[in-house]
Each structure stands twice: as structure tokens, then as C-alpha cells.
Amino acid sequence: MLPEPGTDRGAGALARFRAGFHQCLKARSDALFELADAMLCSSGPVVSLPGLSLSGVFARGHGALYDALAAGRIDTDRLREVLAAQPIRRLWGRIVLAVDATGWLRPDANCAPGRLYCHVTGHGRGQDQMVPGWTYSFVAALEPGATSWTQILDAQRIGQDDDPAETTATQLREVVEGLIAAGQHRSGDPAITIVTDSGYDLPRLAWQLRDLPVIVVGRLRSDRVLYGRPGAYPGQGRPPKHGRLFRMADPDTWGEAETTSGADTDRYGRLDARAWGNMHSRLTHRAAWIGHDGALPVIDGTLIRLETERLPHTGRPIPLWLWTSQQGLDPGLLDTIWSAWLRRFDIEHTFRFLKQTLGWTVPQVRDPESADRWTWLTVAAFTQLRLARSLAADLRLPWEAPAAPGRLTPARVRRDFPNLHQALPRLTSAPKPSKPGPGRPAGQGNRRKAPICDPGKKAKREKTMREREQRLTSAKG
């Protein structure tokens, strides 16, 4: 039996989270809660949505399952507060958040609204594709060491009328403010580090979050051009905004690095880092900054070049370019920043587990709101696995190697979760007796066919000042 809540951190945290999660379910609460349990207690990966109704922990029929996804209601704001209140592991004394987007591919769902074109990486050069589907942005807290565990704090679907950069900035702001409100970050603590991949506009993200205690770190393409601070004002003409030119592809323009550090690693061999301070991108009144009033800001940061002796599976070194909004790096802080960015890849393991094991993209639902409910159920299920990993036994298969203490993977924790579930308090009520409805009369076709919904962006954003002036002129006229 599990100890009473509060006597053990793992068992108490798991029981408290389940109670808080159940309170966040406002309609069809019992069916939604048991659906999340069925996701955790099923043997093997989730490959069928109605198949979850056959699980022993789901006491209702498959009709109640679909009704819960279609008509259920989840208080997502309260659920975010519950997630933010969970214990968060830190990297070198600071919270590290990874933000990334992944697609729920629905190429054949012509009647499903809200689909965008999701980027799918193919095997081989030039094999990438754009497949219609729903795009979700996840924010997760990372953990130290080589691990496949993350702590998901938020998940939002990017709509056809949304600006992905604005949605990401708003999402990160809500997550950071939620962590501060939950007491996870206090005044005087190290700044929260946000790590991203190369698909994000780092200067714009740093500018939108400039009033929060955060550091933005992300990867840049190796063909980018940055600028340093201008020199002394000569006294004639307009004062310059940009200084020396820094071409990442041209070592002759780099100059002497302000900070350097190095370390010997088992995985990458010799790893050297060099940093140049006061580096910024040249902004223009186009695209993302077209609606900015007044002069465009100069967003200074630190440019980092990371060189490794070798890379796993390839053997050849490939340098990485990082940009961070943090200025004045000493060797210790420099190592902390690039080490935190390397942990960003843990969120890719989380995506794989959500899709391949918990069946996040398995349901063939048409309504995007139903997809949002299923997404939050998946997040709640993964959080329960994270809280149960100190309680689960290593039920390994005969051909699997034993796991070190405290090193169980999410899949192995899920394997023992049915045994843990038997000792947890029952929070749902017994199902009421019912019988299926009459359904559609025999021989009568569907008279309310769903409309065809085209994928892709709906809102058009001006790309030049002329387009913006024409729109404003037509609006006034």
C-alpha cells in the first residue's frame, strides 16, 4: 500500500496532483479522469482511442469516452496553476524552460478546421515536407543530466489567425508569471533560462519578455550576420546605430573573443566555447517589426560559438552558433548557458513518448477543441508518470538491462503504474446505468455534412510599409 499523502514526497505529490487534476475537470469529469487513467494503465502503447474503453480502470462505455472528448470541459487556467505548483528540478540552481512546437498530423481530415502546414523532417537531403495538421507549442522544464524526463508546464494550439511568435511570447509570459506566483522563482534567484531552436526570432522574443527575469538562449544559422556596438560619434551626420560587421561564415570578421572556456567530455570530446558580447541583429520596419512605433530598438546580446571534437553517430565536428540575451558572461556563466541549451533536446524525447506510447496523435477527432482536451489529458498523464517514478518498480523484460536506481524511463514507470493505481484513492463515482441512443434511422443518410476546411494561414500580415499604409488608408476611407 502507498503511504498516506504527505508522509512520502513521491506518493503524496502524486495523490495531491490527481486530486487537483480532478478538480480542474468541470464537465464529464469522471469520464475524462478515467480516460487519463486508461491511458496510463493500458498494456503496451495506445493505438486505439475506443480501445481505451476496454481498460479495467475505465468503468464506462466507448460512447461515454467520445462524449467526454466532445462535450467535456477542462479549466485549463487552473490546470496550469496545478502544473506550476509541482516540484521543479533545476539546472545549476536555475529553472530552464524549453519551448518547441510539434505537429499533430491530419493530412486526410479535410473537414477538420484549424489545420496548418506542419514541417516534417524527412530522411535525406531535400526530403522535408509540409503536411496539414494541428500545431501545438509546448513549454517544459528541463532536468540535469542525460535523461528523457521533462516537466510539461503548458501546451497551446496555434490557430490559423495566430502569429506563432506572438503566441509563443504570450505563452512563455504566462508560464513565467505562473512560476513566480507559485513561489518557484523569487527575487534574487538566478534568471529563468529559456532555450529554443533556430526557428525562433530570438531578438524579438527577448524584447517581448524584457520585463521578466528571463534569459533567452537559442541557436542561429551559420550564415547570419550580426553587428557590434558603434564607435565614438564623429560629430557629423546621424549617429550610427551599428558597429563592426560580424559574419559567422567569415573568420576574418570575428576578432578576439571576450570570453572563452573549455572542457573535456566523454560524449563530445574536447569542447571549446567562445563568446563575443554586444552583438545584435539589424532590424527593419518589415515583417515582424512592421507595426513597431518609433525607432527600432537595438537588442544587444552575446554570440557564442561552440566547437566540439566529435559528434555522436557522425564523428565529424560541426560548430554551433548560439545567441543569448545575457550580457557580460564570465567563463562559469558561459558554460552554464551552453550546457543548458544542450539539454533542449530532451523535449524531443518527450514528444516521441507522447506520440508513440501515450498515443497523443492517435485519436481521429475532427473538432480541434476535442484535440485540445485530449492534449491536456496527455499532459496530465505524463505528469503523473513523472511524479510516480520514485515509486515504480523496474519491471523489465527478459532482454532489457537493469536500470540504475532513480533512472527509470517513462516507459518503464508506465509499465508499473497499474500496480500503483490500485493503491491510489478512488476519485470518480460509479457510472450510472444507461442504454445507447437510437442513432440514425436505418436507410437515412447524413443530412448535415461537415464543410470542407482548407489548411493554412487565414490572416495575412503586411510584409512592406506600402502594404501597411494601403491598409490603413483603406480603413480610414
Tab-separated table of C-alpha atoms in Angstrom:
chain	number	residue	atom	x	y	z
A	1	MET	CA	0.000	0.000	0.000
A	2	LEU	CA	1.087	3.567	-0.639
A	3	PRO	CA	1.761	5.690	2.452
A	4	GLU	CA	-0.637	8.418	3.407
A	5	PRO	CA	-0.409	11.620	1.347
A	6	GLY	CA	2.230	13.869	2.788
A	7	THR	CA	4.304	11.174	4.508
A	8	ASP	CA	6.250	10.415	1.349
A	9	ARG	CA	7.117	13.048	-1.193
A	10	GLY	CA	6.513	10.861	-4.237
A	11	ALA	CA	3.241	9.299	-3.098
A	12	GLY	CA	1.957	12.497	-1.533
A	13	ALA	CA	2.776	14.601	-4.598
A	14	LEU	CA	1.116	12.071	-6.898
A	15	ALA	CA	-2.064	11.898	-4.790
A	16	ARG	CA	-2.276	15.683	-4.479
A	17	PHE	CA	-1.804	16.192	-8.197
A	18	ARG	CA	-4.537	13.684	-9.034
A	19	ALA	CA	-6.910	15.441	-6.659
A	20	GLY	CA	-6.055	18.835	-8.149
A	21	PHE	CA	-6.376	17.486	-11.684
A	22	HIS	CA	-9.816	16.042	-10.939
A	23	GLN	CA	-10.968	19.432	-9.640
A	24	CYS	CA	-9.934	21.022	-12.949
A	25	LEU	CA	-12.444	18.845	-14.843
A	26	LYS	CA	-15.708	20.791	-14.942
A	27	ALA	CA	-17.885	18.683	-17.266
A	28	ARG	CA	-17.769	14.924	-17.886
A	29	SER	CA	-15.170	14.952	-15.127
A	30	ASP	CA	-15.329	11.255	-14.198
A	31	ALA	CA	-15.093	10.081	-17.802
A	32	LEU	CA	-12.169	12.407	-18.561
A	33	PHE	CA	-10.329	11.378	-15.398
A	34	GLU	CA	-10.775	7.674	-16.074
A	35	LEU	CA	-9.707	8.217	-19.670
A	36	ALA	CA	-6.377	9.592	-18.441
A	37	ASP	CA	-6.024	6.590	-16.130
A	38	ALA	CA	-6.766	4.237	-19.013
A	39	MET	CA	-4.003	5.900	-20.967
A	40	LEU	CA	-1.588	5.075	-18.125
A	41	CYS	CA	-2.813	1.585	-17.243
A	42	SER	CA	-3.120	0.109	-20.744
A	43	SER	CA	-0.690	-2.625	-21.638
A	44	GLY	CA	1.512	-1.514	-24.476
A	45	PRO	CA	1.307	1.695	-26.491
A	46	VAL	CA	-2.038	3.381	-27.047
A	47	VAL	CA	-3.030	2.559	-30.621
A	48	SER	CA	-6.824	2.919	-30.481
A	49	LEU	CA	-8.977	5.545	-28.791
A	50	PRO	CA	-12.104	3.361	-28.350
A	51	GLY	CA	-9.831	0.553	-27.236
A	52	LEU	CA	-9.165	2.525	-24.047
A	53	SER	CA	-12.781	1.888	-23.014
A	54	LEU	CA	-11.854	-1.796	-22.608
A	55	SER	CA	-9.348	-0.947	-19.891
A	56	GLY	CA	-10.303	-2.053	-16.399
A	57	VAL	CA	-9.917	1.448	-14.951
A	58	PHE	CA	-12.434	2.908	-17.427
A	59	ALA	CA	-15.806	1.963	-15.968
A	60	ARG	CA	-17.859	3.417	-18.827
A	61	GLY	CA	-18.548	2.515	-22.426
A	62	HIS	CA	-16.951	3.820	-25.570
A	63	GLY	CA	-19.880	6.196	-26.085
A	64	ALA	CA	-19.063	7.972	-22.837
A	65	LEU	CA	-15.440	8.188	-23.984
A	66	TYR	CA	-16.315	10.063	-27.170
A	67	ASP	CA	-18.887	12.157	-25.312
A	68	ALA	CA	-16.219	13.225	-22.812
A	69	LEU	CA	-13.910	14.440	-25.556
A	70	ALA	CA	-16.717	16.155	-27.453
A	71	ALA	CA	-18.644	17.774	-24.582
A	72	GLY	CA	-16.206	17.716	-21.650
A	73	ARG	CA	-14.766	20.875	-20.179
A	74	ILE	CA	-11.353	21.416	-18.589
A	75	ASP	CA	-10.395	24.500	-16.598
A	76	THR	CA	-7.034	24.936	-18.312
A	77	ASP	CA	-6.086	28.035	-16.323
A	78	ARG	CA	-6.435	26.161	-13.059
A	79	LEU	CA	-4.644	23.143	-14.502
A	80	ARG	CA	-1.710	25.363	-15.440
A	81	GLU	CA	-1.567	26.539	-11.838
A	82	VAL	CA	-1.554	22.929	-10.633
A	83	LEU	CA	1.288	22.089	-13.029
A	84	ALA	CA	3.303	25.141	-11.977
A	85	ALA	CA	2.981	24.155	-8.318
A	86	GLN	CA	4.682	20.775	-8.824
A	87	PRO	CA	8.317	20.360	-7.670
A	88	ILE	CA	10.675	21.585	-10.384
A	89	ARG	CA	14.230	20.352	-10.728
A	90	ARG	CA	16.829	22.957	-11.571
A	91	LEU	CA	19.984	23.022	-13.648
A	92	TRP	CA	22.863	24.659	-11.811
A	93	GLY	CA	20.461	26.382	-9.461
A	94	ARG	CA	18.188	27.880	-12.123
A	95	ILE	CA	14.958	26.925	-13.890
A	96	VAL	CA	15.496	26.069	-17.566
A	97	LEU	CA	12.458	26.127	-19.857
A	98	ALA	CA	12.426	24.635	-23.344
A	99	VAL	CA	9.836	25.820	-25.856
A	100	ASP	CA	9.195	23.948	-29.073
A	101	ALA	CA	6.351	23.227	-31.469
A	102	THR	CA	5.320	19.868	-32.858
A	103	GLY	CA	2.576	18.794	-35.218
A	104	TRP	CA	-0.434	16.541	-34.854
A	105	LEU	CA	-0.577	15.490	-38.500
A	106	ARG	CA	-4.052	15.226	-40.066
A	107	PRO	CA	-3.426	15.151	-43.842
A	108	ASP	CA	-6.704	13.374	-44.717
A	109	ALA	CA	-9.011	15.265	-42.324
A	110	ASN	CA	-10.460	17.605	-44.936
A	111	CYS	CA	-13.360	18.578	-42.646
A	112	ALA	CA	-11.184	19.380	-39.611
A	113	PRO	CA	-10.863	23.159	-39.113
A	114	GLY	CA	-7.814	24.978	-37.809
A	115	ARG	CA	-5.161	22.936	-39.594
A	116	LEU	CA	-1.819	24.457	-40.538
A	117	TYR	CA	1.044	23.152	-42.647
A	118	CYS	CA	3.391	21.354	-40.246
A	119	HIS	CA	7.041	20.909	-41.108
A	120	VAL	CA	8.056	17.243	-41.186
A	121	THR	CA	11.736	16.367	-41.413
A	122	GLY	CA	12.483	13.659	-43.933
A	123	HIS	CA	15.368	11.249	-44.209
A	124	GLY	CA	17.844	12.578	-46.718
A	125	ARG	CA	18.589	15.909	-48.297
A	126	GLY	CA	15.587	17.757	-49.683
A	127	GLN	CA	13.085	15.257	-48.233
A	128	ASP	CA	11.363	17.643	-45.809
A	129	GLN	CA	7.616	18.013	-46.287
A	130	MET	CA	4.795	20.314	-45.225
A	131	VAL	CA	1.873	18.173	-44.026
A	132	PRO	CA	-1.518	19.561	-42.893
A	133	GLY	CA	-2.201	19.172	-39.190
A	134	TRP	CA	-2.605	20.940	-35.877
A	135	THR	CA	0.487	22.661	-34.484
A	136	TYR	CA	0.986	22.701	-30.716
A	137	SER	CA	3.530	24.751	-28.787
A	138	PHE	CA	4.856	23.090	-25.621
A	139	VAL	CA	6.766	24.619	-22.723
A	140	ALA	CA	8.621	22.176	-20.473
A	141	ALA	CA	11.085	22.487	-17.615
A	142	LEU	CA	14.321	20.562	-18.163
A	143	GLU	CA	16.294	18.451	-15.709
A	144	PRO	CA	20.036	17.980	-15.184
A	145	GLY	CA	21.913	15.071	-16.652
A	146	ALA	CA	21.189	12.811	-19.605
A	147	THR	CA	17.509	12.000	-19.209
A	148	SER	CA	14.312	11.673	-21.197
A	149	TRP	CA	12.222	13.307	-18.456
A	150	THR	CA	10.819	16.808	-18.713
A	151	GLN	CA	8.102	18.639	-16.809
A	152	ILE	CA	5.438	19.942	-19.199
A	153	LEU	CA	4.002	23.232	-17.972
A	154	ASP	CA	1.840	24.357	-20.886
A	155	ALA	CA	0.542	23.311	-24.301
A	156	GLN	CA	-1.265	25.600	-26.720
A	157	ARG	CA	-2.570	25.049	-30.228
A	158	ILE	CA	-1.520	27.675	-32.768
A	159	GLY	CA	-4.546	28.764	-34.780
A	160	GLN	CA	-4.809	29.852	-38.374
A	161	ASP	CA	-5.167	33.506	-37.364
A	162	ASP	CA	-2.372	33.457	-34.781
A	163	ASP	CA	1.119	34.826	-35.115
A	164	PRO	CA	3.374	31.978	-33.896
A	165	ALA	CA	5.930	34.410	-32.449
A	166	GLU	CA	3.264	36.361	-30.559
A	167	THR	CA	1.647	33.145	-29.338
A	168	THR	CA	4.987	31.820	-28.090
A	169	ALA	CA	5.832	35.067	-26.289
A	170	THR	CA	2.405	35.182	-24.634
A	171	GLN	CA	2.670	31.531	-23.661
A	172	LEU	CA	6.113	31.985	-22.097
A	173	ARG	CA	4.953	35.087	-20.237
A	174	GLU	CA	2.033	33.191	-18.714
A	175	VAL	CA	4.293	30.286	-17.723
A	176	VAL	CA	6.930	32.513	-16.114
A	177	GLU	CA	4.320	34.577	-14.263
A	178	GLY	CA	2.687	31.342	-13.106
A	179	LEU	CA	6.007	30.052	-11.738
A	180	ILE	CA	6.565	33.328	-9.892
A	181	ALA	CA	3.027	33.231	-8.470
A	182	ALA	CA	3.568	29.626	-7.329
A	183	GLY	CA	6.749	30.598	-5.480
A	184	GLN	CA	9.047	28.652	-7.792
A	185	HIS	CA	11.084	31.794	-8.558
A	186	ARG	CA	11.739	34.573	-6.072
A	187	SER	CA	13.575	37.865	-6.140
A	188	GLY	CA	17.306	37.247	-6.078
A	189	ASP	CA	17.124	33.811	-7.712
A	190	PRO	CA	19.068	33.193	-10.934
A	191	ALA	CA	17.150	34.269	-14.007
A	192	ILE	CA	14.937	31.672	-15.686
A	193	THR	CA	16.669	30.424	-18.837
A	194	ILE	CA	14.559	29.877	-21.975
A	195	VAL	CA	16.161	27.695	-24.660
A	196	THR	CA	14.888	27.450	-28.238
A	197	ASP	CA	15.920	26.064	-31.575
A	198	SER	CA	16.764	28.043	-34.706
A	199	GLY	CA	13.156	28.533	-35.804
A	200	TYR	CA	12.504	31.362	-33.327
A	201	ASP	CA	13.193	35.080	-33.669
A	202	LEU	CA	15.457	35.417	-30.640
A	203	PRO	CA	15.846	39.237	-30.534
A	204	ARG	CA	12.101	39.713	-30.853
A	205	LEU	CA	11.411	37.133	-28.152
A	206	ALA	CA	13.940	38.779	-25.831
A	207	TRP	CA	12.353	42.176	-26.490
A	208	GLN	CA	8.834	40.908	-25.740
A	209	LEU	CA	9.987	39.345	-22.455
A	210	ARG	CA	12.387	42.116	-21.421
A	211	ASP	CA	10.397	42.962	-18.255
A	212	LEU	CA	10.622	39.397	-16.893
A	213	PRO	CA	13.574	37.765	-15.062
A	214	VAL	CA	14.473	35.533	-18.008
A	215	ILE	CA	17.435	34.811	-20.268
A	216	VAL	CA	16.741	33.788	-23.876
A	217	VAL	CA	19.162	31.322	-25.487
A	218	GLY	CA	18.766	29.933	-28.980
A	219	ARG	CA	20.599	28.622	-32.000
A	220	LEU	CA	21.419	30.721	-35.056
A	221	ARG	CA	22.121	29.630	-38.591
A	222	SER	CA	25.779	29.658	-39.523
A	223	ASP	CA	25.270	32.183	-42.359
A	224	ARG	CA	23.876	35.002	-40.200
A	225	VAL	CA	25.373	38.485	-39.996
A	226	LEU	CA	25.423	40.465	-36.734
A	227	TYR	CA	26.721	43.875	-35.730
A	228	GLY	CA	28.612	45.213	-32.769
A	229	ARG	CA	28.235	48.499	-30.960
A	230	PRO	CA	29.131	51.649	-32.913
A	231	GLY	CA	32.275	53.560	-32.139
A	232	ALA	CA	32.600	57.101	-30.943
A	233	TYR	CA	30.273	59.626	-32.578
A	234	PRO	CA	32.267	61.656	-35.105
A	235	GLY	CA	30.049	64.712	-34.616
A	236	GLN	CA	28.670	64.851	-38.150
A	237	GLY	CA	25.505	63.350	-39.594
A	238	ARG	CA	23.191	60.914	-37.902
A	239	PRO	CA	24.723	58.932	-35.030
A	240	PRO	CA	25.403	55.345	-36.187
A	241	LYS	CA	23.343	52.516	-34.704
A	242	HIS	CA	25.527	49.631	-35.871
A	243	GLY	CA	29.200	48.970	-35.418
A	244	ARG	CA	31.550	46.455	-36.941
A	245	LEU	CA	30.132	43.699	-39.098
A	246	PHE	CA	30.363	40.099	-37.830
A	247	ARG	CA	29.910	37.420	-40.481
A	248	MET	CA	29.663	33.973	-38.963
A	249	ALA	CA	30.910	32.379	-42.191
A	250	ASP	CA	33.980	34.662	-42.354
A	251	PRO	CA	36.500	34.160	-39.514
A	252	ASP	CA	38.346	37.320	-40.567
A	253	THR	CA	35.464	39.430	-39.221
A	254	TRP	CA	35.264	37.789	-35.810
A	255	GLY	CA	38.038	39.500	-33.924
A	256	GLU	CA	39.133	38.497	-30.451
A	257	ALA	CA	36.579	36.749	-28.268
A	258	GLU	CA	35.736	38.393	-24.954
A	259	THR	CA	35.228	35.152	-23.005
A	260	THR	CA	36.461	31.624	-23.614
A	261	SER	CA	36.013	28.326	-21.843
A	262	GLY	CA	36.785	24.676	-22.477
A	263	ALA	CA	36.028	21.260	-21.060
A	264	ASP	CA	36.720	17.589	-21.771
A	265	THR	CA	33.557	15.489	-22.159
A	266	ASP	CA	33.042	11.775	-22.684
A	267	ARG	CA	30.371	12.242	-25.352
A	268	TYR	CA	31.766	15.137	-27.410
A	269	GLY	CA	35.475	15.010	-26.642
A	270	ARG	CA	37.110	18.403	-26.275
A	271	LEU	CA	34.524	21.187	-26.199
A	272	ASP	CA	35.517	24.838	-26.571
A	273	ALA	CA	33.258	27.870	-26.308
A	274	ARG	CA	33.974	31.458	-27.358
A	275	ALA	CA	31.717	34.444	-26.709
A	276	TRP	CA	31.510	37.924	-28.238
A	277	GLY	CA	29.474	40.498	-26.316
A	278	ASN	CA	27.309	43.393	-27.518
A	279	MET	CA	26.199	41.690	-30.742
A	280	HIS	CA	22.812	42.465	-32.299
A	281	SER	CA	20.831	41.871	-35.471
A	282	ARG	CA	19.888	44.653	-37.833
A	283	LEU	CA	16.128	45.196	-37.638
A	284	THR	CA	13.955	46.747	-40.328
A	285	HIS	CA	10.389	48.048	-40.432
A	286	ARG	CA	9.259	44.925	-42.247
A	287	ALA	CA	7.538	41.659	-41.396
A	288	ALA	CA	7.659	41.185	-37.614
A	289	TRP	CA	8.585	44.792	-36.765
A	290	ILE	CA	6.249	46.488	-39.231
A	291	GLY	CA	3.834	47.566	-36.507
A	292	HIS	CA	6.501	48.899	-34.133
A	293	ASP	CA	6.023	52.590	-33.384
A	294	GLY	CA	9.069	54.817	-33.327
A	295	ALA	CA	12.681	53.888	-33.857
A	296	LEU	CA	13.517	50.213	-33.847
A	297	PRO	CA	15.426	49.037	-30.771
A	298	VAL	CA	18.973	47.762	-30.707
A	299	ILE	CA	18.785	44.446	-28.867
A	300	ASP	CA	22.300	43.579	-27.756
A	301	GLY	CA	23.248	40.089	-26.713
A	302	THR	CA	26.148	37.672	-26.595
A	303	LEU	CA	27.132	35.493	-29.537
A	304	ILE	CA	28.568	32.071	-28.642
A	305	ARG	CA	30.439	29.663	-30.888
A	306	LEU	CA	30.516	26.091	-29.620
A	307	GLU	CA	33.079	23.719	-31.126
A	308	THR	CA	33.283	20.005	-30.368
A	309	GLU	CA	35.954	17.464	-31.136
A	310	ARG	CA	33.384	14.952	-32.383
A	311	LEU	CA	29.643	14.349	-32.520
A	312	PRO	CA	27.855	11.042	-31.812
A	313	HIS	CA	26.941	8.985	-34.885
A	314	THR	CA	28.737	11.384	-37.258
A	315	GLY	CA	32.232	11.649	-35.843
A	316	ARG	CA	32.893	14.975	-37.568
A	317	PRO	CA	32.731	18.224	-35.605
A	318	ILE	CA	30.005	20.720	-36.541
A	319	PRO	CA	30.243	24.111	-34.808
A	320	LEU	CA	27.121	25.616	-33.269
A	321	TRP	CA	26.261	29.300	-33.035
A	322	LEU	CA	24.167	30.436	-30.082
A	323	TRP	CA	22.794	33.860	-29.179
A	324	THR	CA	21.722	34.836	-25.696
A	325	SER	CA	20.200	37.993	-24.306
A	326	GLN	CA	22.524	37.772	-21.292
A	327	GLN	CA	25.439	40.200	-21.321
A	328	GLY	CA	28.767	40.148	-19.509
A	329	LEU	CA	29.432	36.399	-19.448
A	330	ASP	CA	32.217	35.026	-17.303
A	331	PRO	CA	33.576	31.516	-18.054
A	332	GLY	CA	31.291	29.924	-15.456
A	333	LEU	CA	28.123	31.562	-16.753
A	334	LEU	CA	29.184	30.799	-20.324
A	335	ASP	CA	29.436	27.089	-19.509
A	336	THR	CA	26.068	27.209	-17.760
A	337	ILE	CA	24.333	28.765	-20.767
A	338	TRP	CA	25.589	26.420	-23.457
A	339	SER	CA	25.140	23.397	-21.176
A	340	ALA	CA	21.529	24.420	-20.568
A	341	TRP	CA	20.949	24.742	-24.298
A	342	LEU	CA	22.281	21.234	-24.945
A	343	ARG	CA	19.577	19.882	-22.616
A	344	ARG	CA	16.956	21.295	-25.028
A	345	PHE	CA	16.925	18.028	-26.966
A	346	ASP	CA	15.251	16.268	-24.014
A	347	ILE	CA	11.934	17.729	-25.126
A	348	GLU	CA	12.265	15.765	-28.368
A	349	HIS	CA	12.218	12.551	-26.321
A	350	THR	CA	9.063	13.806	-24.613
A	351	PHE	CA	7.374	14.375	-27.973
A	352	ARG	CA	8.309	10.885	-29.110
A	353	PHE	CA	6.931	9.320	-25.926
A	354	LEU	CA	3.693	11.302	-26.109
A	355	LYS	CA	3.093	10.234	-29.696
A	356	GLN	CA	4.391	6.668	-29.764
A	357	THR	CA	3.451	5.432	-26.274
A	358	LEU	CA	0.673	7.581	-24.828
A	359	GLY	CA	-0.994	7.928	-28.228
A	360	TRP	CA	-1.270	11.707	-28.291
A	361	THR	CA	-1.843	11.800	-32.076
A	362	VAL	CA	-3.873	8.557	-32.276
A	363	PRO	CA	-7.463	9.917	-31.973
A	364	GLN	CA	-9.050	10.799	-35.302
A	365	VAL	CA	-11.170	13.607	-33.884
A	366	ARG	CA	-12.474	16.342	-36.169
A	367	ASP	CA	-13.099	19.145	-33.678
A	368	PRO	CA	-9.891	20.989	-32.651
A	369	GLU	CA	-11.406	21.653	-29.198
A	370	SER	CA	-11.614	17.892	-28.692
A	371	ALA	CA	-7.971	17.666	-29.698
A	372	ASP	CA	-7.151	20.297	-27.064
A	373	ARG	CA	-8.907	18.260	-24.355
A	374	TRP	CA	-7.049	15.109	-25.362
A	375	THR	CA	-3.783	17.060	-25.329
A	376	TRP	CA	-4.357	18.221	-21.752
A	377	LEU	CA	-5.241	14.674	-20.714
A	378	THR	CA	-1.954	13.509	-22.219
A	379	VAL	CA	-0.047	16.233	-20.346
A	380	ALA	CA	-1.738	15.229	-17.075
A	381	ALA	CA	-0.921	11.562	-17.687
A	382	PHE	CA	2.741	12.311	-18.381
A	383	THR	CA	2.918	14.442	-15.218
A	384	GLN	CA	1.608	11.532	-13.167
A	385	LEU	CA	4.331	9.297	-14.566
A	386	ARG	CA	6.920	11.872	-13.583
A	387	LEU	CA	5.595	12.032	-10.028
A	388	ALA	CA	5.446	8.222	-9.782
A	389	ARG	CA	8.955	7.448	-10.961
A	390	SER	CA	10.305	7.278	-7.379
A	391	LEU	CA	7.590	4.732	-6.512
A	392	ALA	CA	7.633	2.441	-9.548
A	393	ALA	CA	9.455	-0.873	-9.619
A	394	ASP	CA	11.694	-1.855	-12.513
A	395	LEU	CA	9.515	-4.428	-14.294
A	396	ARG	CA	11.993	-5.067	-17.052
A	397	LEU	CA	11.572	-7.545	-19.847
A	398	PRO	CA	13.983	-10.522	-20.047
A	399	TRP	CA	16.109	-8.877	-22.728
A	400	GLU	CA	16.309	-5.469	-21.041
A	401	ALA	CA	19.219	-4.382	-18.865
A	402	PRO	CA	18.510	-3.390	-15.267
A	403	ALA	CA	18.032	0.335	-14.707
A	404	ALA	CA	20.061	2.148	-12.095
A	405	PRO	CA	18.152	3.429	-9.052
A	406	GLY	CA	16.312	6.605	-9.946
A	407	ARG	CA	16.967	6.119	-13.664
A	408	LEU	CA	13.703	4.532	-14.821
A	409	THR	CA	12.485	5.759	-18.187
A	410	PRO	CA	8.899	6.974	-18.694
A	411	ALA	CA	8.040	3.709	-20.457
A	412	ARG	CA	9.235	1.602	-17.507
A	413	VAL	CA	7.369	3.754	-14.985
A	414	ARG	CA	4.189	3.340	-17.031
A	415	ARG	CA	4.706	-0.417	-17.008
A	416	ASP	CA	4.311	-0.491	-13.224
A	417	PHE	CA	1.677	2.238	-12.956
A	418	PRO	CA	-1.288	-0.234	-12.889
A	419	ASN	CA	0.119	-1.654	-9.637
A	420	LEU	CA	0.465	1.842	-8.165
A	421	HIS	CA	-3.016	2.777	-9.344
A	422	GLN	CA	-4.626	0.062	-7.202
A	423	ALA	CA	-3.410	1.781	-4.014
A	424	LEU	CA	-4.430	5.299	-5.044
A	425	PRO	CA	-7.680	6.811	-3.716
A	426	ARG	CA	-10.692	6.496	-5.987
A	427	LEU	CA	-11.861	9.956	-7.023
A	428	THR	CA	-14.597	9.093	-9.534
A	429	SER	CA	-18.134	7.993	-8.853
A	430	ALA	CA	-19.731	4.791	-10.086
A	431	PRO	CA	-21.253	5.082	-13.566
A	432	LYS	CA	-24.997	5.428	-13.823
A	433	PRO	CA	-26.890	2.738	-15.772
A	434	SER	CA	-27.808	3.856	-19.246
A	435	LYS	CA	-28.565	2.492	-22.659
A	436	PRO	CA	-27.357	3.638	-26.087
A	437	GLY	CA	-29.451	6.075	-28.087
A	438	PRO	CA	-31.424	5.072	-31.161
A	439	GLY	CA	-28.872	6.527	-33.530
A	440	ARG	CA	-29.598	7.409	-37.130
A	441	PRO	CA	-32.612	5.590	-38.624
A	442	ALA	CA	-31.742	2.750	-40.948
A	443	GLY	CA	-31.512	3.780	-44.579
A	444	GLN	CA	-31.320	7.500	-43.832
A	445	GLY	CA	-28.160	9.258	-44.908
A	446	ASN	CA	-26.307	12.064	-43.210
A	447	ARG	CA	-28.147	15.307	-43.936
A	448	ARG	CA	-25.677	17.596	-42.152
A	449	LYS	CA	-22.389	17.002	-43.836
A	450	ALA	CA	-19.376	18.829	-42.448
A	451	PRO	CA	-17.915	21.557	-44.673
A	452	ILE	CA	-14.506	21.208	-46.283
A	453	CYS	CA	-11.872	23.237	-44.416
A	454	ASP	CA	-8.707	24.235	-46.250
A	455	PRO	CA	-5.471	24.152	-44.259
A	456	GLY	CA	-3.054	27.045	-43.977
A	457	LYS	CA	-2.890	30.546	-42.612
A	458	LYS	CA	-6.005	32.712	-42.864
A	459	ALA	CA	-4.762	36.066	-41.593
A	460	LYS	CA	-2.473	37.962	-43.943
A	461	ARG	CA	0.254	40.082	-42.422
A	462	GLU	CA	1.736	43.000	-44.306
A	463	LYS	CA	5.325	42.480	-45.349
A	464	THR	CA	6.171	46.020	-46.505
A	465	MET	CA	5.395	49.534	-45.312
A	466	ARG	CA	3.500	50.208	-48.546
A	467	GLU	CA	1.071	47.378	-47.834
A	468	ARG	CA	0.561	48.672	-44.297
A	469	GLU	CA	-0.085	52.227	-45.485
A	470	GLN	CA	-2.580	50.985	-48.082
A	471	ARG	CA	-4.469	49.020	-45.452
A	472	LEU	CA	-4.597	51.991	-43.074
A	473	THR	CA	-5.704	54.308	-45.862
A	474	SER	CA	-8.488	51.971	-46.950
A	475	ALA	CA	-9.624	51.579	-43.324
A	476	LYS	CA	-9.887	55.366	-42.857
A	477	GLY	CA	-11.720	55.818	-46.156
